CSV table of C-alpha atoms in Angstrom, one decimal:
chain,number,residue,atom,x,y,z
A,19,ASP,CA,-48.4,22.7,16.1
A,20,THR,CA,-47.8,26.4,16.6
A,21,GLY,CA,-45.3,26.7,13.8
A,22,VAL,CA,-41.8,28.2,13.8
A,23,SER,CA,-41.7,31.6,15.4
A,24,GLN,CA,-39.1,34.3,15.1
A,25,ASP,CA,-38.5,37.4,17.1
A,26,PRO,CA,-38.3,40.3,16.3
A,27,ARG,CA,-40.0,40.4,13.0
A,28,HIS,CA,-38.3,43.6,12.1
A,29,LYS,CA,-35.1,45.2,13.3
A,30,ILE,CA,-33.6,48.5,12.3
A,31,THR,CA,-30.1,49.2,13.5
A,32,LYS,CA,-27.1,51.5,12.9
A,33,ARG,CA,-24.0,50.2,11.3
A,34,GLY,CA,-21.6,48.9,13.9
A,35,GLN,CA,-24.2,47.8,16.4
A,36,ASN,CA,-24.8,44.2,17.5
A,37,VAL,CA,-28.1,42.5,16.9
A,38,THR,CA,-29.6,39.2,18.1
A,39,PHE,CA,-32.4,37.3,16.6
A,40,ARG,CA,-34.4,34.4,18.2
A,41,CYS,CA,-36.0,31.4,16.6
A,42,ASP,CA,-38.4,29.0,18.4
A,43,PRO,CA,-38.7,25.8,16.4
A,44,ILE,CA,-41.7,23.5,16.3
A,45,SER,CA,-41.8,21.6,19.6
A,46,GLU,CA,-39.6,18.5,19.5
A,47,HIS,CA,-38.0,19.2,16.2
A,48,ASN,CA,-34.4,18.2,16.5
A,49,ARG,CA,-33.1,20.0,13.5
A,50,LEU,CA,-32.8,23.8,13.1
A,51,TYR,CA,-31.6,25.8,10.2
A,52,TRP,CA,-30.8,29.5,9.6
A,53,TYR,CA,-31.0,31.0,6.1
A,54,ARG,CA,-30.5,34.5,4.8
A,55,GLN,CA,-32.6,36.0,2.0
A,56,THR,CA,-31.6,39.2,0.2
A,57,LEU,CA,-33.8,41.2,-2.1
A,58,GLY,CA,-34.5,39.4,-5.3
A,59,GLN,CA,-32.7,36.2,-4.2
A,60,GLY,CA,-33.7,32.9,-2.8
A,61,PRO,CA,-32.8,31.9,0.7
A,62,GLU,CA,-29.1,31.0,1.3
A,63,PHE,CA,-28.1,28.5,3.9
A,64,LEU,CA,-26.2,29.8,6.9
A,65,THR,CA,-26.0,27.2,9.5
A,66,TYR,CA,-27.5,23.9,10.8
A,67,PHE,CA,-28.0,22.5,14.3
A,68,GLN,CA,-28.9,18.9,15.2
A,69,ASN,CA,-30.2,19.2,18.8
A,70,GLU,CA,-27.7,21.5,20.5
A,71,ALA,CA,-24.8,20.7,18.2
A,72,GLN,CA,-23.9,23.1,15.4
A,73,LEU,CA,-22.9,20.7,12.6
A,74,GLU,CA,-22.4,22.9,9.6
A,75,LYS,CA,-21.7,26.5,8.9
A,76,SER,CA,-21.7,28.2,5.5
A,77,ARG,CA,-18.8,30.3,4.3
A,78,LEU,CA,-21.4,33.1,4.3
A,79,LEU,CA,-21.2,33.1,8.1
A,80,SER,CA,-18.3,35.4,8.7
A,81,ASP,CA,-16.6,35.8,12.1
A,82,ARG,CA,-19.1,38.5,13.0
A,83,PHE,CA,-21.9,35.9,13.0
A,84,SER,CA,-22.5,33.4,15.8
A,85,ALA,CA,-25.4,31.1,16.4
A,86,GLU,CA,-26.3,29.0,19.4
A,87,ARG,CA,-28.9,26.5,20.3
A,88,PRO,CA,-28.6,25.8,24.0
A,89,LYS,CA,-30.4,22.8,25.3
A,90,GLY,CA,-31.5,21.9,21.7
A,91,SER,CA,-34.6,24.1,21.9
A,92,PHE,CA,-34.7,27.7,20.7
A,93,SER,CA,-31.8,29.2,18.8
A,94,THR,CA,-30.2,32.7,18.6
A,95,LEU,CA,-28.3,34.3,15.7
A,96,GLU,CA,-26.1,37.2,16.7
A,97,ILE,CA,-24.4,39.6,14.3
A,98,GLN,CA,-21.7,41.8,15.7
A,99,ARG,CA,-20.6,45.1,14.2
A,100,THR,CA,-23.3,45.1,11.7
A,101,GLU,CA,-22.6,46.3,8.1
A,102,GLN,CA,-25.0,47.6,5.5
A,103,GLY,CA,-24.5,44.4,3.6
A,104,ASP,CA,-26.0,42.4,6.4
A,105,SER,CA,-29.4,43.9,5.6
A,106,ALA,CA,-31.6,40.9,4.7
A,107,MET,CA,-34.4,38.7,5.8
A,108,TYR,CA,-33.1,36.0,8.2
A,109,LEU,CA,-35.2,32.8,8.1
A,110,CYS,CA,-35.3,30.0,10.5
A,111,ALA,CA,-36.5,26.5,9.7
A,112,SER,CA,-36.9,23.4,11.7
A,113,SER,CA,-37.5,19.7,11.0
A,114,LEU,CA,-37.9,16.4,12.7
A,115,GLY,CA,-35.8,13.5,11.6
A,116,THR,CA,-32.5,11.9,11.2
A,117,GLY,CA,-32.5,11.0,7.5
A,118,ALA,CA,-32.5,13.0,4.3
A,119,THR,CA,-36.3,13.3,3.7
A,120,ASP,CA,-37.6,15.3,6.5
A,121,THR,CA,-39.5,18.5,5.6
A,122,GLN,CA,-38.3,21.9,6.7
A,123,TYR,CA,-40.9,24.2,8.2
A,124,PHE,CA,-40.0,27.9,7.9
A,125,GLY,CA,-40.7,30.8,10.2
A,126,PRO,CA,-41.9,34.2,9.0
A,127,GLY,CA,-38.4,35.7,9.2
A,128,THR,CA,-36.7,38.6,10.8
A,129,ARG,CA,-36.1,41.5,8.5
A,130,LEU,CA,-32.9,43.4,9.3
A,131,THR,CA,-32.2,46.9,8.0
A,132,VAL,CA,-28.7,48.3,8.7
A,133,LEU,CA,-28.5,52.1,8.3
B,15,ALA,CA,-21.2,23.6,-8.3
B,16,GLN,CA,-24.7,22.8,-7.2
B,17,SER,CA,-27.2,25.4,-8.4
B,18,VAL,CA,-30.9,25.9,-9.2
B,19,THR,CA,-32.0,28.1,-12.0
B,20,GLN,CA,-35.5,29.6,-12.3
B,21,PRO,CA,-35.4,31.4,-15.7
B,22,ASP,CA,-38.5,33.5,-15.2
B,23,ILE,CA,-38.2,36.3,-12.7
B,24,HIS,CA,-41.8,37.5,-13.2
B,25,ILE,CA,-44.8,35.8,-14.7
B,26,THR,CA,-48.3,37.3,-15.1
B,27,VAL,CA,-51.3,35.1,-15.8
B,28,SER,CA,-55.0,35.6,-16.0
B,29,GLU,CA,-57.2,34.1,-13.3
B,30,GLY,CA,-58.4,30.7,-14.5
B,31,ALA,CA,-55.5,30.2,-16.9
B,32,SER,CA,-52.9,27.5,-16.6
B,33,LEU,CA,-49.5,28.0,-15.1
B,34,GLU,CA,-46.1,26.5,-15.6
B,35,LEU,CA,-43.1,27.7,-13.6
B,36,ARG,CA,-39.7,26.4,-14.8
B,37,CYS,CA,-36.9,25.0,-12.7
B,38,ASN,CA,-33.6,23.5,-13.8
B,39,TYR,CA,-30.9,22.2,-11.5
B,40,SER,CA,-27.2,21.4,-11.8
B,41,TYR,CA,-26.1,18.7,-9.4
B,42,GLY,CA,-23.7,15.8,-9.3
B,43,ALA,CA,-26.4,13.2,-8.9
B,44,THR,CA,-30.2,13.4,-8.8
B,45,PRO,CA,-31.1,15.6,-5.9
B,46,TYR,CA,-34.2,15.7,-3.8
B,47,LEU,CA,-36.4,18.4,-5.3
B,48,PHE,CA,-38.8,20.9,-3.7
B,49,TRP,CA,-41.2,23.7,-4.5
B,50,TYR,CA,-41.9,26.4,-1.9
B,51,VAL,CA,-44.2,29.4,-2.0
B,52,GLN,CA,-43.7,32.6,-0.2
B,53,SER,CA,-46.5,35.1,0.4
B,54,PRO,CA,-45.8,38.6,1.8
B,55,GLY,CA,-45.4,38.5,5.5
B,56,GLN,CA,-45.5,34.7,5.5
B,57,GLY,CA,-42.9,32.0,5.9
B,58,LEU,CA,-42.0,29.7,3.1
B,59,GLN,CA,-44.6,27.0,2.7
B,60,LEU,CA,-43.8,23.6,1.1
B,61,LEU,CA,-46.0,22.9,-2.0
B,62,LEU,CA,-44.5,19.5,-2.9
B,63,LYS,CA,-41.4,17.4,-3.0
B,64,TYR,CA,-39.8,14.7,-5.0
B,65,PHE,CA,-37.5,12.0,-3.6
B,66,SER,CA,-37.9,9.1,-6.0
B,67,GLY,CA,-40.5,7.0,-7.8
B,68,ASP,CA,-43.3,8.4,-9.9
B,69,THR,CA,-42.0,11.5,-11.6
B,70,LEU,CA,-45.3,13.4,-11.5
B,71,VAL,CA,-45.9,14.5,-7.9
B,72,GLN,CA,-49.0,16.1,-6.5
B,73,GLY,CA,-48.9,18.9,-4.0
B,74,ILE,CA,-51.1,21.2,-2.0
B,75,LYS,CA,-53.4,23.9,-3.4
B,76,GLY,CA,-53.8,22.0,-6.7
B,77,PHE,CA,-50.2,22.2,-7.8
B,78,GLU,CA,-48.2,19.4,-9.4
B,79,ALA,CA,-44.6,19.1,-10.7
B,80,GLU,CA,-42.9,16.7,-13.1
B,81,PHE,CA,-39.3,15.6,-12.7
B,82,LYS,CA,-37.5,15.0,-16.0
B,83,ARG,CA,-34.1,13.6,-15.4
B,84,SER,CA,-33.0,14.0,-19.0
B,85,GLN,CA,-33.6,17.7,-18.8
B,86,SER,CA,-32.6,18.2,-15.2
B,87,SER,CA,-35.9,20.0,-14.7
B,88,PHE,CA,-38.7,20.0,-12.1
B,89,ASN,CA,-41.4,22.3,-13.5
B,90,LEU,CA,-44.4,23.3,-11.4
B,91,ARG,CA,-47.8,23.4,-12.9
B,92,LYS,CA,-51.4,24.3,-12.1
B,93,PRO,CA,-54.3,23.9,-14.5
B,94,SER,CA,-56.3,26.9,-13.3
B,95,VAL,CA,-54.8,29.7,-11.4
B,96,HIS,CA,-56.7,31.5,-8.6
B,97,TRP,CA,-56.0,35.1,-7.5
B,98,SER,CA,-54.8,33.8,-4.2
B,99,ASP,CA,-51.9,32.1,-5.9
B,100,ALA,CA,-50.1,35.4,-6.4
B,101,ALA,CA,-46.9,35.0,-4.5
B,102,GLU,CA,-43.2,34.2,-5.1
B,103,TYR,CA,-42.3,30.6,-5.9
B,104,PHE,CA,-39.0,29.0,-5.1
B,105,CYS,CA,-37.5,25.7,-6.4
B,106,ALA,CA,-35.0,24.1,-4.2
B,107,VAL,CA,-32.8,21.0,-4.0
B,108,SER,CA,-31.0,19.0,-1.3
B,109,SER,CA,-28.6,16.1,-1.4
B,110,PRO,CA,-30.0,12.6,-0.7
B,111,SER,CA,-26.7,11.8,0.9
B,112,GLY,CA,-26.2,15.0,2.8
B,113,ALA,CA,-25.8,15.0,6.5
B,114,THR,CA,-27.6,18.3,7.0
B,115,ASN,CA,-30.4,18.4,4.4
B,116,LYS,CA,-29.6,22.0,3.7
B,117,LEU,CA,-31.6,23.4,0.9
B,118,ILE,CA,-30.2,25.2,-2.2
B,119,PHE,CA,-32.8,27.6,-3.6
B,120,GLY,CA,-33.3,29.2,-6.9
B,121,THR,CA,-33.8,33.0,-7.2
B,122,GLY,CA,-37.6,32.7,-7.3
B,123,THR,CA,-40.4,33.5,-9.7
B,124,LEU,CA,-42.8,36.2,-8.8
B,125,LEU,CA,-46.3,35.3,-10.0
B,126,ALA,CA,-48.9,38.0,-10.6
B,127,VAL,CA,-52.5,37.0,-11.3
B,128,GLN,CA,-54.7,39.3,-13.4
B,129,PRO,CA,-58.5,39.3,-12.8
């Protein structure tokens, strides 16, 4: 197991620019999650994929956010027209299972700073 | 609304002393319960989890947690803290009947360890 990897680890952008983050889950994990963590807070759920299907999106995920998981492997999270309020750590997690008891394994996160 | 409360934002303990981190949840039914640890530059790592059965669960790194239904609590304990335990600790819940297994996190407790 190489673990969940995320790229880039850090991203600094100017307000109004678009950014894209990538997550590579643990091999063969069918479930993939995105969370957002702001300073002093715990992670908040953004969206969930089972294989390539996006099955749930949080109300936190505005129209400027889009996530994909083509072919059920890696996933991308794109933020369009970034705002300063988007500055946060974006965490990806993956798990293997179909029930309610599988364990989520987290990546190191991508820290986004919007100037 | 479903929520997790970690009343202590910061805790400082001396190395070798015992530790208890508090977690309370508000949920319609008994959720699944988790403790994660986050070190700087590292992803969230699962310490332990509770689904059902014995209310005292053992985890990695010498941690344990006790589920108390009457108090809606799931406190984390360690009998003797090591300097390497300094990190941020998050309590989380998920729904046993949920389709996505998304985690709801508390705001975290930052643990400092004095030599």
